[in-house]
Amino acid sequence: MMNEDEVLTTLKILIIGESGVGKSSLLLRFTDDTFDPEQPATIGVDFKVKTLSVEGNTTKLAIWDTAGQERFRTLTPSYYRGAQGVILVYDVSNRKSFQKLDMWLNELETFSTKSDIVKMLVGNKIDMDKREVDRQEGLKFARKHAMLFIEASAKTKEGVQVAFEELVEKVIQTPGLWENDSRGGMSLNDRGNQSVSQGCGGYCSLL
Amino acid sequence: MAALDDISTQRRDPPDGEEDKSLQDLLNAEGKNIKSLVCQRCQCKVLRPNLGQHVQKELFLPHMKKKSEQQGAMDGETLKEFWVVDDMYTFENVGFTNTVNDIKYLICADCEVGPIGWHDLSKKKEFYIALDRVHHI
């Protein structure tokens, strides 16, 4: 009981990648769910706090996805600030999303405040019939850039849980990355660019 | 009350053994939650016992589900019974919506049903969960 209560650390995890590769569904299908497609979730989800135990260590994750802002190339430095882990997603049925990975890594390099941030590459949508990027290509890219690698399908949940667990495990094994972090260092205003919420204006529907 | 949604209706007729009891049965001597808070739809754990402080406060929350085409996006109800925590990491699992007029609504982290709670960005240490919008088990 006491062990369960004890939280080892809190981590900021980002999910980045091109529009349409399934970033949000990765965030959603983290654990078993009963998602109702009828649900008009149009205020939009900003981020989630999740509790994850990896090898007996309980960690609290604040998981951010880009909430569509990547479409307008307006991800701000504050989005990256303080993140210990990043999940870089491409769609295995969309080669273009794979070719954009270099651009995302550059952006990460530019804005990340932690040089040893743990990176995981996720080839998503392996449930799709049409595959344009084979597993070896993904693996090779990941090795070249010292990233963890996994193929996943948010639709079938395959790989999604494993992706988060492996990423967190690696962060925990990199003590300099989290040891000295104190709680509450993150403000909810950190995203900096609040125009998304304003833009929703009168069009917001119910959750 | 016509405004109540399907999920609230379910809440009134919960399965045996995990029924919501009266307010007294949910509180310990310090006014903390005796039971875990879980999502009404998917049972995802929102808050562990003894971590939320009961408060009475009037906060407006949009309905959980659309009742009719006429219903506007921000139609809702004023709720009065809440659990409050002072740090978002106190939650076991919770989601935050984008900001609407300085408010972030709290939702289930797994199935995204909500709003189940309320956070005013100007009050950094107040995160509210409505008693009416979660199960206590």
Tab-separated table of C-alpha atoms in Angstrom:
chain	number	residue	atom	x	y	z
A	1	MET	CA	0.000	0.000	0.000
A	2	MET	CA	2.669	2.486	0.962
A	3	ASN	CA	4.724	1.487	-2.026
A	4	GLU	CA	1.848	2.119	-4.291
A	5	ASP	CA	1.477	5.593	-2.850
A	6	GLU	CA	5.068	6.519	-3.323
A	7	VAL	CA	5.689	8.325	-6.550
A	8	LEU	CA	9.218	8.135	-7.851
A	9	THR	CA	9.021	11.121	-10.139
A	10	THR	CA	6.842	13.180	-12.429
A	11	LEU	CA	7.743	13.340	-16.086
A	12	LYS	CA	6.776	15.496	-19.016
A	13	ILE	CA	6.310	13.435	-22.168
A	14	LEU	CA	5.611	14.905	-25.601
A	15	ILE	CA	4.036	13.312	-28.634
A	16	ILE	CA	5.130	14.902	-31.908
A	17	GLY	CA	4.888	14.131	-35.614
A	18	GLU	CA	2.967	15.110	-38.726
A	19	SER	CA	-0.790	15.652	-38.732
A	20	GLY	CA	-2.810	12.528	-39.250
A	21	VAL	CA	-0.248	9.997	-38.046
A	22	GLY	CA	-2.375	9.137	-35.033
A	23	LYS	CA	-0.752	11.091	-32.227
A	24	SER	CA	-3.989	11.770	-30.401
A	25	SER	CA	-5.131	8.196	-30.629
A	26	LEU	CA	-1.847	7.096	-29.130
A	27	LEU	CA	-2.563	9.366	-26.215
A	28	LEU	CA	-6.072	8.067	-25.899
A	29	ARG	CA	-5.433	4.364	-26.161
A	30	PHE	CA	-2.846	4.306	-23.440
A	31	THR	CA	-4.938	1.961	-21.341
A	32	ASP	CA	-8.088	0.017	-21.975
A	33	ASP	CA	-10.854	2.268	-23.053
A	34	THR	CA	-14.398	2.329	-24.221
A	35	PHE	CA	-14.116	5.288	-26.495
A	36	ASP	CA	-17.394	6.359	-27.936
A	37	PRO	CA	-16.896	7.668	-31.481
A	38	GLU	CA	-20.199	9.520	-31.130
A	39	GLN	CA	-18.671	11.681	-28.483
A	40	PRO	CA	-18.008	15.107	-29.986
A	41	ALA	CA	-14.839	15.904	-28.103
A	42	THR	CA	-14.471	19.251	-29.710
A	43	ILE	CA	-13.201	21.425	-26.901
A	44	GLY	CA	-10.175	19.279	-27.465
A	45	VAL	CA	-7.832	17.565	-25.071
A	46	ASP	CA	-4.790	19.562	-24.055
A	47	PHE	CA	-2.877	17.014	-22.000
A	48	LYS	CA	-3.299	14.113	-19.628
A	49	VAL	CA	-1.913	13.064	-16.299
A	50	LYS	CA	-1.376	9.317	-16.140
A	51	THR	CA	0.025	7.063	-13.463
A	52	LEU	CA	2.301	4.375	-14.789
A	53	SER	CA	4.204	1.718	-12.879
A	54	VAL	CA	7.327	0.397	-14.499
A	55	GLU	CA	9.170	-2.365	-12.699
A	56	GLY	CA	7.779	-1.346	-9.350
A	57	ASN	CA	8.419	2.344	-9.825
A	58	THR	CA	5.341	4.522	-9.869
A	59	THR	CA	5.670	7.558	-12.084
A	60	LYS	CA	3.230	10.306	-12.919
A	61	LEU	CA	3.284	11.365	-16.516
A	62	ALA	CA	2.021	14.586	-17.997
A	63	ILE	CA	1.526	13.612	-21.618
A	64	TRP	CA	1.140	16.381	-24.169
A	65	ASP	CA	0.226	16.069	-27.758
A	66	THR	CA	0.395	18.928	-30.183
A	67	ALA	CA	-3.367	19.376	-30.418
A	68	GLY	CA	-3.173	20.015	-34.145
A	69	GLN	CA	-0.886	23.011	-33.758
A	70	GLU	CA	1.735	21.258	-35.860
A	71	ARG	CA	-0.449	21.980	-38.879
A	72	PHE	CA	0.313	25.659	-38.500
A	73	ARG	CA	3.938	25.196	-37.518
A	74	THR	CA	3.351	27.081	-34.308
A	75	LEU	CA	4.783	24.694	-31.742
A	76	THR	CA	6.451	27.035	-29.320
A	77	PRO	CA	9.660	26.510	-27.393
A	78	SER	CA	7.567	26.279	-24.227
A	79	TYR	CA	5.923	23.175	-25.574
A	80	TYR	CA	9.298	21.442	-25.510
A	81	ARG	CA	10.587	23.006	-22.300
A	82	GLY	CA	11.451	20.577	-19.550
A	83	ALA	CA	10.348	17.450	-21.389
A	84	GLN	CA	12.220	14.311	-20.388
A	85	GLY	CA	10.764	12.059	-23.044
A	86	VAL	CA	9.405	12.412	-26.540
A	87	ILE	CA	7.450	10.063	-28.732
A	88	LEU	CA	8.026	10.819	-32.414
A	89	VAL	CA	5.280	9.293	-34.523
A	90	TYR	CA	5.027	8.481	-38.213
A	91	ASP	CA	2.449	6.534	-40.167
A	92	VAL	CA	3.806	3.342	-41.773
A	93	SER	CA	1.224	3.717	-44.539
A	94	ASN	CA	2.372	7.263	-45.358
A	95	ARG	CA	5.952	7.660	-46.523
A	96	LYS	CA	5.797	11.419	-46.393
A	97	SER	CA	5.256	11.306	-42.650
A	98	PHE	CA	8.461	9.245	-42.422
A	99	GLN	CA	10.418	11.686	-44.572
A	100	LYS	CA	9.433	14.523	-42.229
A	101	LEU	CA	11.107	12.877	-39.250
A	102	ASP	CA	14.379	14.752	-39.818
A	103	MET	CA	12.546	18.032	-39.625
A	104	TRP	CA	10.952	17.013	-36.321
A	105	LEU	CA	14.274	15.923	-34.887
A	106	ASN	CA	15.773	19.270	-35.856
A	107	GLU	CA	12.996	21.098	-34.120
A	108	LEU	CA	13.425	18.934	-31.057
A	109	GLU	CA	17.158	19.580	-31.075
A	110	THR	CA	16.556	23.308	-31.309
A	111	PHE	CA	14.026	23.676	-28.540
A	112	SER	CA	14.619	20.824	-26.131
A	113	THR	CA	16.059	22.063	-22.835
A	114	LYS	CA	17.417	18.674	-21.822
A	115	SER	CA	20.219	17.378	-23.991
A	116	ASP	CA	19.709	13.769	-22.972
A	117	ILE	CA	15.968	13.709	-23.578
A	118	VAL	CA	14.859	10.133	-24.305
A	119	LYS	CA	13.419	9.682	-27.774
A	120	MET	CA	11.194	6.938	-29.022
A	121	LEU	CA	10.241	6.450	-32.647
A	122	VAL	CA	6.795	4.948	-33.194
A	123	GLY	CA	5.714	3.581	-36.563
A	124	ASN	CA	1.959	3.795	-36.160
A	125	LYS	CA	-1.006	2.286	-38.001
A	126	ILE	CA	0.480	-1.153	-38.655
A	127	ASP	CA	-3.104	-2.371	-38.886
A	128	MET	CA	-3.420	-0.643	-42.279
A	129	ASP	CA	-3.086	-2.843	-45.357
A	130	LYS	CA	-1.113	-0.376	-47.424
A	131	ARG	CA	2.381	-0.174	-45.962
A	132	GLU	CA	4.852	2.330	-47.400
A	133	VAL	CA	7.594	2.142	-44.769
A	134	ASP	CA	8.852	-1.270	-43.766
A	135	ARG	CA	10.011	-2.148	-40.303
A	136	GLN	CA	13.699	-2.257	-41.211
A	137	GLU	CA	13.630	1.326	-42.437
A	138	GLY	CA	12.109	2.510	-39.204
A	139	LEU	CA	14.582	0.528	-37.163
A	140	LYS	CA	17.502	1.888	-39.143
A	141	PHE	CA	16.388	5.476	-38.696
A	142	ALA	CA	15.902	4.935	-34.971
A	143	ARG	CA	19.379	3.413	-34.574
A	144	LYS	CA	20.999	6.229	-36.500
A	145	HIS	CA	19.480	8.770	-34.138
A	146	ALA	CA	19.828	6.743	-30.943
A	147	MET	CA	16.119	6.375	-30.450
A	148	LEU	CA	14.021	3.559	-29.062
A	149	PHE	CA	11.830	2.036	-31.721
A	150	ILE	CA	8.498	0.300	-31.802
A	151	GLU	CA	5.753	-0.300	-34.300
A	152	ALA	CA	2.249	0.204	-33.000
A	153	SER	CA	-1.385	0.355	-33.802
A	154	ALA	CA	-3.458	2.636	-31.672
A	155	LYS	CA	-6.498	0.996	-33.166
A	156	THR	CA	-5.626	-2.375	-31.779
A	157	LYS	CA	-3.619	-0.969	-28.870
A	158	GLU	CA	-0.791	-3.198	-29.945
A	159	GLY	CA	2.472	-1.656	-28.882
A	160	VAL	CA	1.020	1.509	-27.381
A	161	GLN	CA	1.330	0.544	-23.733
A	162	VAL	CA	4.741	-0.971	-24.385
A	163	ALA	CA	5.904	2.236	-26.027
A	164	PHE	CA	5.115	4.308	-22.950
A	165	GLU	CA	6.588	1.767	-20.579
A	166	GLU	CA	9.849	1.477	-22.474
A	167	LEU	CA	10.183	5.215	-22.754
A	168	VAL	CA	9.598	5.740	-19.044
A	169	GLU	CA	11.962	2.922	-18.151
A	170	LYS	CA	14.696	4.540	-20.203
A	171	VAL	CA	14.068	7.941	-18.617
A	172	ILE	CA	14.294	6.384	-15.161
A	173	GLN	CA	17.571	4.749	-16.142
A	174	THR	CA	18.924	8.170	-17.046
A	175	PRO	CA	19.057	9.682	-13.551
A	176	GLY	CA	20.418	13.081	-14.538
A	177	LEU	CA	17.253	13.544	-16.505
A	178	TRP	CA	14.822	13.473	-13.624
A	179	GLU	CA	16.574	13.242	-10.251
A	180	ASN	CA	16.704	16.905	-9.485
A	181	ASP	CA	13.322	17.770	-10.814
A	182	SER	CA	10.924	19.043	-8.224
A	183	ARG	CA	7.213	18.769	-8.470
A	184	GLY	CA	5.076	21.560	-9.696
A	185	GLY	CA	7.715	23.016	-11.953
A	186	MET	CA	5.316	23.159	-14.827
A	187	SER	CA	2.651	25.744	-15.367
A	188	LEU	CA	-0.457	24.906	-17.298
A	189	ASN	CA	0.160	28.054	-19.272
A	190	ASP	CA	3.418	26.590	-20.491
A	191	ARG	CA	2.153	25.928	-23.929
A	192	GLY	CA	2.473	29.633	-24.457
A	193	ASN	CA	0.267	29.815	-27.473
A	194	GLN	CA	-3.302	29.982	-26.267
A	195	SER	CA	-4.781	30.773	-29.635
A	196	VAL	CA	-6.031	27.257	-30.080
A	197	SER	CA	-8.481	27.592	-27.248
A	198	GLN	CA	-9.565	31.021	-28.338
A	199	GLY	CA	-9.939	29.795	-31.885
A	200	CYS	CA	-12.440	27.283	-30.692
A	201	GLY	CA	-14.720	30.196	-29.792
A	202	GLY	CA	-18.323	29.515	-30.545
A	203	TYR	CA	-17.603	26.280	-32.365
A	204	CYS	CA	-16.856	24.276	-29.278
A	205	SER	CA	-19.193	21.440	-28.776
A	206	LEU	CA	-19.554	19.242	-25.774
A	207	LEU	CA	-17.081	16.750	-24.550
B	1	MET	CA	-34.774	16.777	-14.660
B	2	ALA	CA	-34.570	16.838	-18.396
B	3	ALA	CA	-31.053	18.167	-18.414
B	4	LEU	CA	-29.582	15.097	-16.816
B	5	ASP	CA	-27.706	12.934	-19.208
B	6	ASP	CA	-27.538	9.202	-19.733
B	7	ILE	CA	-24.482	8.769	-17.624
B	8	SER	CA	-25.991	10.561	-14.664
B	9	THR	CA	-29.015	8.358	-14.999
B	10	GLN	CA	-26.832	5.301	-14.877
B	11	ARG	CA	-25.208	6.657	-11.797
B	12	ARG	CA	-28.542	6.602	-10.022
B	13	ASP	CA	-28.896	2.928	-10.624
B	14	PRO	CA	-25.422	1.537	-10.127
B	15	PRO	CA	-24.586	-2.151	-9.957
B	16	ASP	CA	-24.825	-3.813	-6.562
B	17	GLY	CA	-21.868	-3.437	-4.302
B	18	GLU	CA	-20.530	-0.202	-5.690
B	19	GLU	CA	-23.396	2.128	-5.203
B	20	ASP	CA	-22.903	5.745	-4.403
B	21	LYS	CA	-23.964	6.389	-0.878
B	22	SER	CA	-24.954	9.577	0.815
B	23	LEU	CA	-22.381	12.287	1.263
B	24	GLN	CA	-21.610	11.281	4.847
B	25	ASP	CA	-20.592	7.831	3.729
B	26	LEU	CA	-18.047	9.287	1.349
B	27	LEU	CA	-16.232	11.452	3.885
B	28	ASN	CA	-13.824	10.634	6.652
B	29	ALA	CA	-13.453	12.766	9.793
B	30	GLU	CA	-11.223	15.248	7.978
B	31	GLY	CA	-13.604	15.588	5.072
B	32	LYS	CA	-11.414	13.551	2.731
B	33	ASN	CA	-12.695	10.915	0.326
B	34	ILE	CA	-12.959	7.454	1.874
B	35	LYS	CA	-13.336	5.797	-1.507
B	36	SER	CA	-11.579	5.928	-4.826
B	37	LEU	CA	-13.023	8.182	-7.516
B	38	VAL	CA	-13.488	6.405	-10.833
B	39	CYS	CA	-14.913	7.291	-14.229
B	40	GLN	CA	-18.616	6.503	-14.508
B	41	ARG	CA	-18.167	5.110	-17.975
B	42	CYS	CA	-14.882	3.225	-18.093
B	43	GLN	CA	-13.941	2.874	-14.414
B	44	CYS	CA	-10.579	4.523	-14.961
B	45	LYS	CA	-9.238	5.583	-11.563
B	46	VAL	CA	-9.229	9.347	-11.127
B	47	LEU	CA	-8.230	9.778	-7.489
B	48	ARG	CA	-7.145	7.460	-4.713
B	49	PRO	CA	-8.708	7.570	-1.237
B	50	ASN	CA	-7.816	10.339	1.236
B	51	LEU	CA	-6.373	12.674	-1.372
B	52	GLY	CA	-9.386	14.879	-2.108
B	53	GLN	CA	-10.869	17.437	0.255
B	54	HIS	CA	-14.615	17.846	0.154
B	55	VAL	CA	-15.807	21.392	-0.491
B	56	GLN	CA	-19.102	23.023	-1.256
B	57	LYS	CA	-18.766	25.524	-4.029
B	58	GLU	CA	-20.914	26.594	-6.936
B	59	LEU	CA	-19.275	25.811	-10.245
B	60	PHE	CA	-20.858	25.646	-13.659
B	61	LEU	CA	-20.075	22.600	-15.775
B	62	PRO	CA	-21.308	21.876	-19.303
B	63	HIS	CA	-23.414	18.727	-19.585
B	64	MET	CA	-21.593	15.464	-20.141
B	65	LYS	CA	-23.657	14.526	-23.167
B	66	LYS	CA	-25.694	16.356	-25.732
B	67	LYS	CA	-29.404	15.973	-25.090
B	68	SER	CA	-30.752	17.615	-28.194
B	69	GLU	CA	-29.699	19.489	-31.284
B	70	GLN	CA	-30.950	22.682	-29.698
B	71	GLN	CA	-28.601	22.385	-26.793
B	72	GLY	CA	-25.728	24.819	-27.041
B	73	ALA	CA	-22.140	23.831	-26.517
B	74	MET	CA	-21.931	25.474	-23.158
B	75	ASP	CA	-25.320	24.519	-21.766
B	76	GLY	CA	-24.854	22.914	-18.427
B	77	GLU	CA	-25.661	22.965	-14.758
B	78	THR	CA	-24.320	24.471	-11.571
B	79	LEU	CA	-22.963	21.809	-9.246
B	80	LYS	CA	-22.222	22.263	-5.574
B	81	GLU	CA	-20.358	19.267	-4.184
B	82	PHE	CA	-16.728	18.844	-5.131
B	83	TRP	CA	-13.470	17.195	-4.224
B	84	VAL	CA	-10.521	19.556	-4.465
B	85	VAL	CA	-6.798	18.765	-4.750
B	86	ASP	CA	-3.949	21.270	-4.913
B	87	ASP	CA	-1.642	19.584	-7.428
B	88	MET	CA	-2.576	17.991	-10.736
B	89	TYR	CA	-0.142	15.161	-10.080
B	90	THR	CA	-2.267	14.142	-7.108
B	91	PHE	CA	-4.668	12.626	-9.608
B	92	GLU	CA	-4.183	9.021	-10.579
B	93	ASN	CA	-5.399	9.692	-14.114
B	94	VAL	CA	-7.080	12.769	-15.516
B	95	GLY	CA	-7.284	14.712	-18.750
B	96	PHE	CA	-7.383	18.477	-19.272
B	97	THR	CA	-9.226	20.170	-22.111
B	98	ASN	CA	-8.006	23.161	-24.022
B	99	THR	CA	-8.661	26.447	-22.285
B	100	VAL	CA	-12.068	28.107	-22.592
B	101	ASN	CA	-12.243	31.545	-20.943
B	102	ASP	CA	-9.401	30.713	-18.550
B	103	ILE	CA	-11.020	27.426	-17.542
B	104	LYS	CA	-9.700	23.983	-18.243
B	105	TYR	CA	-12.248	21.223	-17.824
B	106	LEU	CA	-11.194	17.924	-16.348
B	107	ILE	CA	-12.140	14.752	-18.204
B	108	CYS	CA	-11.535	11.039	-17.900
B	109	ALA	CA	-7.995	10.309	-19.033
B	110	ASP	CA	-8.944	7.089	-20.769
B	111	CYS	CA	-12.356	7.476	-22.382
B	112	GLU	CA	-12.372	11.292	-22.315
B	113	VAL	CA	-15.908	11.563	-20.971
B	114	GLY	CA	-16.548	14.826	-19.213
B	115	PRO	CA	-16.401	17.405	-17.972
B	116	ILE	CA	-15.982	15.736	-14.612
B	117	GLY	CA	-14.224	18.725	-13.093
B	118	TRP	CA	-12.965	22.237	-13.304
B	119	HIS	CA	-9.698	24.164	-13.083
B	120	ASP	CA	-9.333	27.934	-13.208
B	121	LEU	CA	-5.902	28.823	-14.585
B	122	SER	CA	-5.692	31.809	-12.257
B	123	LYS	CA	-5.994	29.511	-9.224
B	124	LYS	CA	-3.008	27.309	-9.619
B	125	LYS	CA	-3.665	25.111	-6.595
B	126	GLU	CA	-7.327	24.279	-7.060
B	127	PHE	CA	-8.445	21.303	-9.120
B	128	TYR	CA	-12.094	20.337	-8.629
B	129	ILE	CA	-13.901	17.056	-9.348
B	130	ALA	CA	-17.712	17.048	-9.141
B	131	LEU	CA	-19.076	14.342	-6.845
B	132	ASP	CA	-22.020	13.895	-9.197
B	133	ARG	CA	-19.821	13.093	-12.160
B	134	VAL	CA	-17.723	10.231	-10.861
B	135	HIS	CA	-18.417	6.948	-9.111
B	136	HIS	CA	-17.092	6.306	-5.628
B	137	ILE	CA	-16.014	2.714	-5.118
